[in-house]
PDB file of C-alpha atoms in Angstrom:
ATOM      1  CA  UNK A   1      81.759  99.450  70.673  1.00  0.00           C
ATOM      2  CA  UNK A   2      83.191  97.107  73.291  1.00  0.00           C
ATOM      3  CA  UNK A   3      80.743  97.442  76.187  1.00  0.00           C
ATOM      4  CA  UNK A   4      83.605  97.170  78.669  1.00  0.00           C
ATOM      5  CA  UNK A   5      85.020 100.439  77.327  1.00  0.00           C
ATOM      6  CA  UNK A   6      81.930 102.055  78.833  1.00  0.00           C
ATOM      7  CA  UNK A   7      82.733 100.695  82.292  1.00  0.00           C
ATOM      8  CA  UNK A   8      85.008 102.453  84.760  1.00  0.00           C
ATOM      9  CA  UNK A   9      86.375 101.293  88.101  1.00  0.00           C
ATOM     10  CA  UNK A  10      85.176 103.252  91.098  1.00  0.00           C
ATOM     11  CA  UNK A  11      87.935 103.093  93.702  1.00  0.00           C
ATOM     12  CA  UNK A  12      86.216 104.511  96.800  1.00  0.00           C
ATOM     13  CA  UNK A  13      86.239 101.045  98.390  1.00  0.00           C
ATOM     14  CA  UNK A  14      90.015 100.884  97.810  1.00  0.00           C
ATOM     15  CA  UNK A  15      90.355 103.466 100.567  1.00  0.00           C
ATOM     16  CA  UNK A  16      87.083 103.474 102.513  1.00  0.00           C
ATOM     17  CA  UNK A  17      84.386 101.150 103.831  1.00  0.00           C
ATOM     18  CA  UNK A  18      82.077 102.380 101.089  1.00  0.00           C
ATOM     19  CA  UNK A  19      78.503 101.425 100.227  1.00  0.00           C
ATOM     20  CA  UNK A  20      75.516 100.584 102.425  1.00  0.00           C
ATOM     21  CA  UNK A  21      75.680  96.918 101.399  1.00  0.00           C
ATOM     22  CA  UNK A  22      79.475  96.549 101.540  1.00  0.00           C
ATOM     23  CA  UNK A  23      80.195  93.846 104.115  1.00  0.00           C
ATOM     24  CA  UNK A  24      83.795  93.278 103.024  1.00  0.00           C
ATOM     25  CA  UNK A  25      85.227  96.664 103.981  1.00  0.00           C
ATOM     26  CA  UNK A  26      88.217  98.111 102.144  1.00  0.00           C
ATOM     27  CA  UNK A  27      89.574  96.136  99.218  1.00  0.00           C
ATOM     28  CA  UNK A  28      92.651  94.086 100.105  1.00  0.00           C
ATOM     29  CA  UNK A  29      95.947  94.570  98.305  1.00  0.00           C
ATOM     30  CA  UNK A  30      95.847  91.201  96.469  1.00  0.00           C
ATOM     31  CA  UNK A  31      92.280  91.942  95.415  1.00  0.00           C
ATOM     32  CA  UNK A  32      93.327  95.304  93.951  1.00  0.00           C
ATOM     33  CA  UNK A  33      95.931  93.538  91.798  1.00  0.00           C
ATOM     34  CA  UNK A  34      93.346  90.998  90.674  1.00  0.00           C
ATOM     35  CA  UNK A  35      90.764  93.698  89.914  1.00  0.00           C
ATOM     36  CA  UNK A  36      93.242  95.668  87.801  1.00  0.00           C
ATOM     37  CA  UNK A  37      94.318  92.496  86.007  1.00  0.00           C
ATOM     38  CA  UNK A  38      90.772  91.475  85.116  1.00  0.00           C
ATOM     39  CA  UNK A  39      89.768  95.013  84.166  1.00  0.00           C
ATOM     40  CA  UNK A  40      92.753  95.287  81.855  1.00  0.00           C
ATOM     41  CA  UNK A  41      91.985  91.980  80.164  1.00  0.00           C
ATOM     42  CA  UNK A  42      88.349  92.948  79.664  1.00  0.00           C
ATOM     43  CA  UNK A  43      89.166  96.363  78.242  1.00  0.00           C
ATOM     44  CA  UNK A  44      87.952  98.505  81.146  1.00  0.00           C
ATOM     45  CA  UNK A  45      90.094 101.633  81.028  1.00  0.00           C
ATOM     46  CA  UNK A  46      88.864 104.378  83.365  1.00  0.00           C
ATOM     47  CA  UNK A  47      89.648 104.453  87.096  1.00  0.00           C
ATOM     48  CA  UNK A  48      87.838 107.037  89.216  1.00  0.00           C
ATOM     49  CA  UNK A  49      89.387 108.198  92.483  1.00  0.00           C
ATOM     50  CA  UNK A  50      89.760 111.222  94.770  1.00  0.00           C
ATOM     51  CA  UNK A  51      91.935 112.449  97.601  1.00  0.00           C
ATOM     52  CA  UNK A  52      88.816 112.338  99.769  1.00  0.00           C
ATOM     53  CA  UNK A  53      88.437 108.569  99.253  1.00  0.00           C
ATOM     54  CA  UNK A  54      90.645 107.676 102.202  1.00  0.00           C
ATOM     55  CA  UNK A  55      93.925 106.232 100.932  1.00  0.00           C
ATOM     56  CA  UNK A  56      92.454 105.204  97.586  1.00  0.00           C
ATOM     57  CA  UNK A  57      95.002 107.208  95.585  1.00  0.00           C
ATOM     58  CA  UNK A  58      97.896 105.701  97.538  1.00  0.00           C
ATOM     59  CA  UNK A  59      96.499 102.200  97.012  1.00  0.00           C
ATOM     60  CA  UNK A  60      96.315 102.819  93.269  1.00  0.00           C
ATOM     61  CA  UNK A  61      99.836 104.228  93.367  1.00  0.00           C
ATOM     62  CA  UNK A  62     101.123 101.149  95.185  1.00  0.00           C
ATOM     63  CA  UNK A  63      99.860  99.140  92.238  1.00  0.00           C
ATOM     64  CA  UNK A  64     101.169 101.628  89.689  1.00  0.00           C
ATOM     65  CA  UNK A  65     102.480  99.049  87.177  1.00  0.00           C
ATOM     66  CA  UNK A  66      99.048  97.454  87.065  1.00  0.00           C
ATOM     67  CA  UNK A  67      97.380 100.870  86.883  1.00  0.00           C
ATOM     68  CA  UNK A  68      99.667 102.261  84.184  1.00  0.00           C
ATOM     69  CA  UNK A  69      97.394 101.349  81.271  1.00  0.00           C
ATOM     70  CA  UNK A  70      94.333 102.999  82.818  1.00  0.00           C
ATOM     71  CA  UNK A  71      92.904 106.484  82.429  1.00  0.00           C
ATOM     72  CA  UNK A  72      92.832 107.903  85.950  1.00  0.00           C
ATOM     73  CA  UNK A  73      90.328 110.563  86.963  1.00  0.00           C
ATOM     74  CA  UNK A  74      90.861 112.250  90.327  1.00  0.00           C
ATOM     75  CA  UNK A  75      89.385 115.268  92.086  1.00  0.00           C
ATOM     76  CA  UNK A  76      90.305 118.441  93.922  1.00  0.00           C
ATOM     77  CA  UNK A  77      88.313 119.515  96.963  1.00  0.00           C
ATOM     78  CA  UNK A  78      87.192 123.144  96.533  1.00  0.00           C
ATOM     79  CA  UNK A  79      86.766 123.483 100.300  1.00  0.00           C
ATOM     80  CA  UNK A  80      90.557 123.289 100.538  1.00  0.00           C
ATOM     81  CA  UNK A  81      91.212 125.860  97.815  1.00  0.00           C
ATOM     82  CA  UNK A  82      92.486 128.678 100.023  1.00  0.00           C
ATOM     83  CA  UNK A  83      94.444 130.782  97.589  1.00  0.00           C
ATOM     84  CA  UNK A  84      96.237 130.933  94.227  1.00  0.00           C
ATOM     85  CA  UNK A  85      97.987 127.697  93.342  1.00  0.00           C
ATOM     86  CA  UNK A  86      95.982 125.557  95.758  1.00  0.00           C
ATOM     87  CA  UNK A  87      94.487 123.424  92.988  1.00  0.00           C
ATOM     88  CA  UNK A  88      97.950 122.740  91.572  1.00  0.00           C
ATOM     89  CA  UNK A  89      99.183 121.823  95.037  1.00  0.00           C
ATOM     90  CA  UNK A  90      96.325 119.356  95.517  1.00  0.00           C
ATOM     91  CA  UNK A  91      96.953 117.808  92.106  1.00  0.00           C
ATOM     92  CA  UNK A  92     100.684 117.501  92.755  1.00  0.00           C
ATOM     93  CA  UNK A  93      99.945 115.677  96.002  1.00  0.00           C
ATOM     94  CA  UNK A  94      97.535 113.366  94.180  1.00  0.00           C
ATOM     95  CA  UNK A  95     100.096 112.642  91.470  1.00  0.00           C
ATOM     96  CA  UNK A  96     102.675 111.713  94.104  1.00  0.00           C
ATOM     97  CA  UNK A  97     100.246 109.332  95.772  1.00  0.00           C
ATOM     98  CA  UNK A  98      99.190 107.892  92.420  1.00  0.00           C
ATOM     99  CA  UNK A  99     102.828 107.692  91.232  1.00  0.00           C
ATOM    100  CA  UNK A 100     101.785 109.241  87.948  1.00  0.00           C
ATOM    101  CA  UNK A 101     103.134 112.201  85.993  1.00  0.00           C
ATOM    102  CA  UNK A 102      99.679 113.196  84.773  1.00  0.00           C
ATOM    103  CA  UNK A 103      96.056 112.079  84.913  1.00  0.00           C
ATOM    104  CA  UNK A 104      93.331 111.761  82.327  1.00  0.00           C
ATOM    105  CA  UNK A 105      90.785 113.815  84.228  1.00  0.00           C
ATOM    106  CA  UNK A 106      90.743 116.327  87.064  1.00  0.00           C
ATOM    107  CA  UNK A 107      87.350 117.177  88.513  1.00  0.00           C
ATOM    108  CA  UNK A 108      86.274 119.723  91.077  1.00  0.00           C
ATOM    109  CA  UNK A 109      84.700 117.427  93.652  1.00  0.00           C
ATOM    110  CA  UNK A 110      81.741 119.740  94.286  1.00  0.00           C
ATOM    111  CA  UNK A 111      80.191 121.828  91.521  1.00  0.00           C
ATOM    112  CA  UNK A 112      79.687 124.724  93.919  1.00  0.00           C
ATOM    113  CA  UNK A 113      83.428 125.279  93.835  1.00  0.00           C
ATOM    114  CA  UNK A 114      83.085 126.589  90.280  1.00  0.00           C
ATOM    115  CA  UNK A 115      80.070 128.801  90.939  1.00  0.00           C
ATOM    116  CA  UNK A 116      81.196 130.418  94.189  1.00  0.00           C
ATOM    117  CA  UNK A 117      83.245 133.598  94.659  1.00  0.00           C
ATOM    118  CA  UNK A 118      86.503 131.847  93.720  1.00  0.00           C
ATOM    119  CA  UNK A 119      85.009 129.861  90.845  1.00  0.00           C
ATOM    120  CA  UNK A 120      86.610 131.864  88.044  1.00  0.00           C
ATOM    121  CA  UNK A 121      90.057 131.653  89.610  1.00  0.00           C
ATOM    122  CA  UNK A 122      89.688 127.907  90.186  1.00  0.00           C
ATOM    123  CA  UNK A 123      88.599 127.359  86.591  1.00  0.00           C
ATOM    124  CA  UNK A 124      91.580 129.375  85.361  1.00  0.00           C
ATOM    125  CA  UNK A 125      93.869 127.172  87.458  1.00  0.00           C
ATOM    126  CA  UNK A 126      92.344 124.047  85.934  1.00  0.00           C
ATOM    127  CA  UNK A 127      92.969 125.450  82.462  1.00  0.00           C
ATOM    128  CA  UNK A 128      96.590 126.141  83.417  1.00  0.00           C
ATOM    129  CA  UNK A 129      97.036 122.563  84.649  1.00  0.00           C
ATOM    130  CA  UNK A 130      95.591 121.298  81.382  1.00  0.00           C
ATOM    131  CA  UNK A 131      97.882 123.554  79.350  1.00  0.00           C
ATOM    132  CA  UNK A 132     100.842 122.269  81.377  1.00  0.00           C
ATOM    133  CA  UNK A 133     100.014 118.686  80.377  1.00  0.00           C
ATOM    134  CA  UNK A 134      99.271 117.588  83.931  1.00  0.00           C
ATOM    135  CA  UNK A 135      95.687 116.686  83.027  1.00  0.00           C
ATOM    136  CA  UNK A 136      93.993 115.882  79.738  1.00  0.00           C
ATOM    137  CA  UNK A 137      90.433 116.832  80.686  1.00  0.00           C
ATOM    138  CA  UNK A 138      88.999 119.154  83.322  1.00  0.00           C
ATOM    139  CA  UNK A 139      85.528 119.230  84.798  1.00  0.00           C
ATOM    140  CA  UNK A 140      83.443 118.718  87.901  1.00  0.00           C
ATOM    141  CA  UNK A 141      81.247 116.338  89.824  1.00  0.00           C
ATOM    142  CA  UNK A 142      77.602 117.302  90.421  1.00  0.00           C
ATOM    143  CA  UNK A 143      74.557 116.049  92.287  1.00  0.00           C
ATOM    144  CA  UNK A 144      71.762 117.847  90.418  1.00  0.00           C
ATOM    145  CA  UNK A 145      70.896 119.218  86.961  1.00  0.00           C
ATOM    146  CA  UNK A 146      70.676 122.698  88.492  1.00  0.00           C
ATOM    147  CA  UNK A 147      74.329 122.457  89.540  1.00  0.00           C
ATOM    148  CA  UNK A 148      75.377 121.407  86.041  1.00  0.00           C
ATOM    149  CA  UNK A 149      73.435 124.247  84.435  1.00  0.00           C
ATOM    150  CA  UNK A 150      74.958 126.780  86.831  1.00  0.00           C
ATOM    151  CA  UNK A 151      78.528 125.722  86.063  1.00  0.00           C
ATOM    152  CA  UNK A 152      78.049 125.479  82.307  1.00  0.00           C
ATOM    153  CA  UNK A 153      76.552 128.968  82.252  1.00  0.00           C
ATOM    154  CA  UNK A 154      79.947 130.271  83.413  1.00  0.00           C
ATOM    155  CA  UNK A 155      82.627 127.837  82.329  1.00  0.00           C
ATOM    156  CA  UNK A 156      83.748 125.464  79.608  1.00  0.00           C
ATOM    157  CA  UNK A 157      84.667 121.939  80.721  1.00  0.00           C
ATOM    158  CA  UNK A 158      85.570 118.623  79.120  1.00  0.00           C
ATOM    159  CA  UNK A 159      84.213 116.091  81.607  1.00  0.00           C
ATOM    160  CA  UNK A 160      81.287 115.934  84.037  1.00  0.00           C
ATOM    161  CA  UNK A 161      80.439 113.188  86.516  1.00  0.00           C
ATOM    162  CA  UNK A 162      76.802 112.832  87.596  1.00  0.00           C
ATOM    163  CA  UNK A 163      74.610 110.297  89.427  1.00  0.00           C
ATOM    164  CA  UNK A 164      72.114 108.309  87.363  1.00  0.00           C
ATOM    165  CA  UNK A 165      70.409 104.984  87.847  1.00  0.00           C
ATOM    166  CA  UNK A 166      67.217 103.034  87.279  1.00  0.00           C
ATOM    167  CA  UNK A 167      65.261 105.187  89.749  1.00  0.00           C
ATOM    168  CA  UNK A 168      67.095 108.504  89.252  1.00  0.00           C
ATOM    169  CA  UNK A 169      66.302 110.012  85.842  1.00  0.00           C
ATOM    170  CA  UNK A 170      66.657 113.694  86.747  1.00  0.00           C
ATOM    171  CA  UNK A 171      69.394 114.490  84.242  1.00  0.00           C
ATOM    172  CA  UNK A 172      67.433 112.924  81.409  1.00  0.00           C
ATOM    173  CA  UNK A 173      64.176 114.602  82.363  1.00  0.00           C
ATOM    174  CA  UNK A 174      65.816 118.018  82.616  1.00  0.00           C
ATOM    175  CA  UNK A 175      67.499 117.688  79.219  1.00  0.00           C
ATOM    176  CA  UNK A 176      70.892 118.003  80.888  1.00  0.00           C
ATOM    177  CA  UNK A 177      72.390 114.974  79.130  1.00  0.00           C
ATOM    178  CA  UNK A 178      71.496 116.381  75.717  1.00  0.00           C
ATOM    179  CA  UNK A 179      72.770 119.832  76.669  1.00  0.00           C
ATOM    180  CA  UNK A 180      76.139 118.444  77.739  1.00  0.00           C
ATOM    181  CA  UNK A 181      76.502 116.342  74.615  1.00  0.00           C
ATOM    182  CA  UNK A 182      75.789 119.351  72.410  1.00  0.00           C
ATOM    183  CA  UNK A 183      78.806 120.956  74.056  1.00  0.00           C
ATOM    184  CA  UNK A 184      80.979 117.897  73.438  1.00  0.00           C
ATOM    185  CA  UNK A 185      81.299 117.051  77.129  1.00  0.00           C
ATOM    186  CA  UNK A 186      82.338 113.557  78.192  1.00  0.00           C
ATOM    187  CA  UNK A 187      79.810 112.172  80.691  1.00  0.00           C
ATOM    188  CA  UNK A 188      80.710 109.767  83.486  1.00  0.00           C
ATOM    189  CA  UNK A 189      77.878 108.293  85.551  1.00  0.00           C
ATOM    190  CA  UNK A 190      78.201 107.166  89.152  1.00  0.00           C
ATOM    191  CA  UNK A 191      75.656 105.669  91.583  1.00  0.00           C
ATOM    192  CA  UNK A 192      74.482 103.160  88.984  1.00  0.00           C
ATOM    193  CA  UNK A 193      73.784 100.744  91.853  1.00  0.00           C
ATOM    194  CA  UNK A 194      72.961 103.577  94.302  1.00  0.00           C
ATOM    195  CA  UNK A 195      75.610 102.301  96.729  1.00  0.00           C
ATOM    196  CA  UNK A 196      74.177  98.796  96.449  1.00  0.00           C
ATOM    197  CA  UNK A 197      70.616  99.830  97.295  1.00  0.00           C
ATOM    198  CA  UNK A 198      69.340  98.659  93.911  1.00  0.00           C
ATOM    199  CA  UNK A 199      70.985  95.248  94.263  1.00  0.00           C
ATOM    200  CA  UNK A 200      70.173  94.430  97.888  1.00  0.00           C
ATOM    201  CA  UNK A 201      67.173  92.298  98.929  1.00  0.00           C
ATOM    202  CA  UNK A 202      64.251  94.714  99.144  1.00  0.00           C
ATOM    203  CA  UNK A 203      63.114  93.406 102.525  1.00  0.00           C
ATOM    204  CA  UNK A 204      66.609  93.682 103.980  1.00  0.00           C
ATOM    205  CA  UNK A 205      67.092  97.414 103.462  1.00  0.00           C
ATOM    206  CA  UNK A 206      67.447  99.820 106.405  1.00  0.00           C
ATOM    207  CA  UNK A 207      64.140 101.079 107.797  1.00  0.00           C
ATOM    208  CA  UNK A 208      64.806 104.504 106.287  1.00  0.00           C
ATOM    209  CA  UNK A 209      64.121 103.047 102.838  1.00  0.00           C
ATOM    210  CA  UNK A 210      60.889 101.281 103.799  1.00  0.00           C
ATOM    211  CA  UNK A 211      58.745 103.730 101.744  1.00  0.00           C
ATOM    212  CA  UNK A 212      60.694 102.613  98.658  1.00  0.00           C
ATOM    213  CA  UNK A 213      60.049  98.902  99.108  1.00  0.00           C
ATOM    214  CA  UNK A 214      56.864  98.664  96.970  1.00  0.00           C
ATOM    215  CA  UNK A 215      58.467 100.731  94.207  1.00  0.00           C
ATOM    216  CA  UNK A 216      61.657  98.667  94.178  1.00  0.00           C
ATOM    217  CA  UNK A 217      59.722  95.400  94.381  1.00  0.00           C
ATOM    218  CA  UNK A 218      57.674  96.364  91.318  1.00  0.00           C
ATOM    219  CA  UNK A 219      60.800  97.287  89.386  1.00  0.00           C
ATOM    220  CA  UNK A 220      62.434  93.980  90.333  1.00  0.00           C
ATOM    221  CA  UNK A 221      59.386  91.951  89.293  1.00  0.00           C
ATOM    222  CA  UNK A 222      59.116  93.696  85.928  1.00  0.00           C
ATOM    223  CA  UNK A 223      62.814  93.203  85.259  1.00  0.00           C
ATOM    224  CA  UNK A 224      62.453  89.521  86.144  1.00  0.00           C
ATOM    225  CA  UNK A 225      59.487  89.221  83.791  1.00  0.00           C
ATOM    226  CA  UNK A 226      61.807  90.430  81.029  1.00  0.00           C
ATOM    227  CA  UNK A 227      64.467  87.918  82.052  1.00  0.00           C
ATOM    228  CA  UNK A 228      66.719  90.490  83.705  1.00  0.00           C
ATOM    229  CA  UNK A 229      68.389  90.301  87.108  1.00  0.00           C
ATOM    230  CA  UNK A 230      68.681  93.437  89.277  1.00  0.00           C
ATOM    231  CA  UNK A 231      72.343  93.728  88.269  1.00  0.00           C
ATOM    232  CA  UNK A 232      71.553  93.391  84.586  1.00  0.00           C
ATOM    233  CA  UNK A 233      68.796  95.964  84.956  1.00  0.00           C
ATOM    234  CA  UNK A 234      71.102  98.494  86.591  1.00  0.00           C
ATOM    235  CA  UNK A 235      73.681  98.098  83.843  1.00  0.00           C
ATOM    236  CA  UNK A 236      71.071  98.167  81.102  1.00  0.00           C
ATOM    237  CA  UNK A 237      69.819 101.533  82.317  1.00  0.00           C
ATOM    238  CA  UNK A 238      73.256 103.001  81.670  1.00  0.00           C
ATOM    239  CA  UNK A 239      73.822 101.158  78.410  1.00  0.00           C
ATOM    240  CA  UNK A 240      70.506 102.379  76.991  1.00  0.00           C
ATOM    241  CA  UNK A 241      71.602 106.000  77.398  1.00  0.00           C
ATOM    242  CA  UNK A 242      73.984 106.671  74.501  1.00  0.00           C
ATOM    243  CA  UNK A 243      74.964 110.031  75.994  1.00  0.00           C
ATOM    244  CA  UNK A 244      76.714 108.201  78.837  1.00  0.00           C
ATOM    245  CA  UNK A 245      80.362 107.599  77.981  1.00  0.00           C
ATOM    246  CA  UNK A 246      81.507 105.784  81.127  1.00  0.00           C
ATOM    247  CA  UNK A 247      79.603 104.036  83.918  1.00  0.00           C
ATOM    248  CA  UNK A 248      81.608 104.055  87.153  1.00  0.00           C
ATOM    249  CA  UNK A 249      81.102 100.804  89.056  1.00  0.00           C
ATOM    250  CA  UNK A 250      82.548 100.092  92.488  1.00  0.00           C
ATOM    251  CA  UNK A 251      83.816  96.611  93.326  1.00  0.00           C
ATOM    252  CA  UNK A 252      85.463  95.058  96.369  1.00  0.00           C
ATOM    253  CA  UNK A 253      86.950  91.961  94.732  1.00  0.00           C
ATOM    254  CA  UNK A 254      87.602  90.471  91.276  1.00  0.00           C
ATOM    255  CA  UNK A 255      84.621  88.138  91.560  1.00  0.00           C
ATOM    256  CA  UNK A 256      82.285  91.130  91.707  1.00  0.00           C
ATOM    257  CA  UNK A 257      83.929  92.643  88.652  1.00  0.00           C
ATOM    258  CA  UNK A 258      83.665  89.328  86.794  1.00  0.00           C
ATOM    259  CA  UNK A 259      79.965  89.141  87.667  1.00  0.00           C
ATOM    260  CA  UNK A 260      79.414  92.679  86.401  1.00  0.00           C
ATOM    261  CA  UNK A 261      81.299  91.969  83.178  1.00  0.00           C
ATOM    262  CA  UNK A 262      79.280  88.799  82.594  1.00  0.00           C
ATOM    263  CA  UNK A 263      76.038  90.704  83.196  1.00  0.00           C
ATOM    264  CA  UNK A 264      77.134  93.460  80.813  1.00  0.00           C
ATOM    265  CA  UNK A 265      77.764  90.940  78.040  1.00  0.00           C
ATOM    266  CA  UNK A 266      74.390  89.293  78.588  1.00  0.00           C
ATOM    267  CA  UNK A 267      72.360  92.488  78.063  1.00  0.00           C
ATOM    268  CA  UNK A 268      73.774  93.390  74.670  1.00  0.00           C
ATOM    269  CA  UNK A 269      70.426  92.874  72.927  1.00  0.00           C
ATOM    270  CA  UNK A 270      68.098  93.687  75.842  1.00  0.00           C
ATOM    271  CA  UNK A 271      65.693  96.616  76.158  1.00  0.00           C
ATOM    272  CA  UNK A 272      63.591  97.836  79.084  1.00  0.00           C
ATOM    273  CA  UNK A 273      61.450 100.914  79.654  1.00  0.00           C
ATOM    274  CA  UNK A 274      62.653 102.471  82.909  1.00  0.00           C
ATOM    275  CA  UNK A 275      60.504 105.587  82.498  1.00  0.00           C
ATOM    276  CA  UNK A 276      57.819 104.640  85.077  1.00  0.00           C
ATOM    277  CA  UNK A 277      60.414 104.021  87.773  1.00  0.00           C
ATOM    278  CA  UNK A 278      62.108 107.406  88.014  1.00  0.00           C
ATOM    279  CA  UNK A 279      61.850 109.185  91.375  1.00  0.00           C
ATOM    280  CA  UNK A 280      62.511 112.811  92.267  1.00  0.00           C
ATOM    281  CA  UNK A 281      62.673 112.747  96.075  1.00  0.00           C
ATOM    282  CA  UNK A 282      66.323 113.429  96.864  1.00  0.00           C
ATOM    283  CA  UNK A 283      65.825 112.053 100.353  1.00  0.00           C
ATOM    284  CA  UNK A 284      66.096 108.648  98.711  1.00  0.00           C
ATOM    285  CA  UNK A 285      68.001 109.090  95.455  1.00  0.00           C
ATOM    286  CA  UNK A 286      70.763 111.399  96.741  1.00  0.00           C
ATOM    287  CA  UNK A 287      73.069 109.542  99.173  1.00  0.00           C
ATOM    288  CA  UNK A 288      74.313 112.821 100.634  1.00  0.00           C
ATOM    289  CA  UNK A 289      70.792 113.312 102.013  1.00  0.00           C
ATOM    290  CA  UNK A 290      70.670 109.932 103.749  1.00  0.00           C
ATOM    291  CA  UNK A 291      70.878 109.785 107.558  1.00  0.00           C
ATOM    292  CA  UNK A 292      74.429 109.782 108.867  1.00  0.00           C
ATOM    293  CA  UNK A 293      74.095 106.290 110.322  1.00  0.00           C
ATOM    294  CA  UNK A 294      73.698 104.766 106.855  1.00  0.00           C
ATOM    295  CA  UNK A 295      75.416 107.365 104.689  1.00  0.00           C
ATOM    296  CA  UNK A 296      78.846 106.470 103.353  1.00  0.00           C
ATOM    297  CA  UNK A 297      79.265 109.153 100.744  1.00  0.00           C
ATOM    298  CA  UNK A 298      77.747 110.067  97.423  1.00  0.00           C
TER     299      UNK A 298
END
């Protein structure tokens, strides 16, 4: 399989200053065109967005001809589901901003939206939108294996987005990846770079992450001993998990995407045992738990 088919564009930086190491700010309009052009030529097909990502959807919509060949996944915010038809209304607004008639995937942005008091009604609405041809796949975004288990105990879905990376192995350890695959669920992984934390110089990280420095330094040195850069290591972690269908990667310019594509090609025959490097402390591996002064999302 073309490795680029397993990459997806994360568009948060199209509409927000996203990522703790992002010095460039929001992606410029010419850069968006160039990113779409390169992604299309490489065979990258999925674009991940959300109404909550600033004006990301509108930016994608402004480049609709370039985005036409991509599979767009967007999200509804369950906190704004205030009655029957609210999910449809949110999707219709997203489609207008995206300048699309339908999207590939529609996710509930927080898994709790499907397990709360209105979860059954929201799931029924998603099924109706799918039946109407407005979306091809429905699902949700989660932070933890417990959230995934809770939703799947109540509902059937087609697509789930979860965080995984070289130091966050929770979904593997809990057997959640295998459980989802047995149900035929498409799995998209975000936070592969942990908002840039896993690529930044270890000694240049915010003080909050100081307890992680020895752990990250050891991981870096062992990757280097195997001939792998931090970027290659991050990508290899995703590639080595066959359950992962798409790895969502955020970029701020075409040069970053080109670098990622080059790194992806270079690891085709590489192997690395990431098992010793998994952490469980969500204070570090879950961006939503980071202090507000460094948190930019999750």
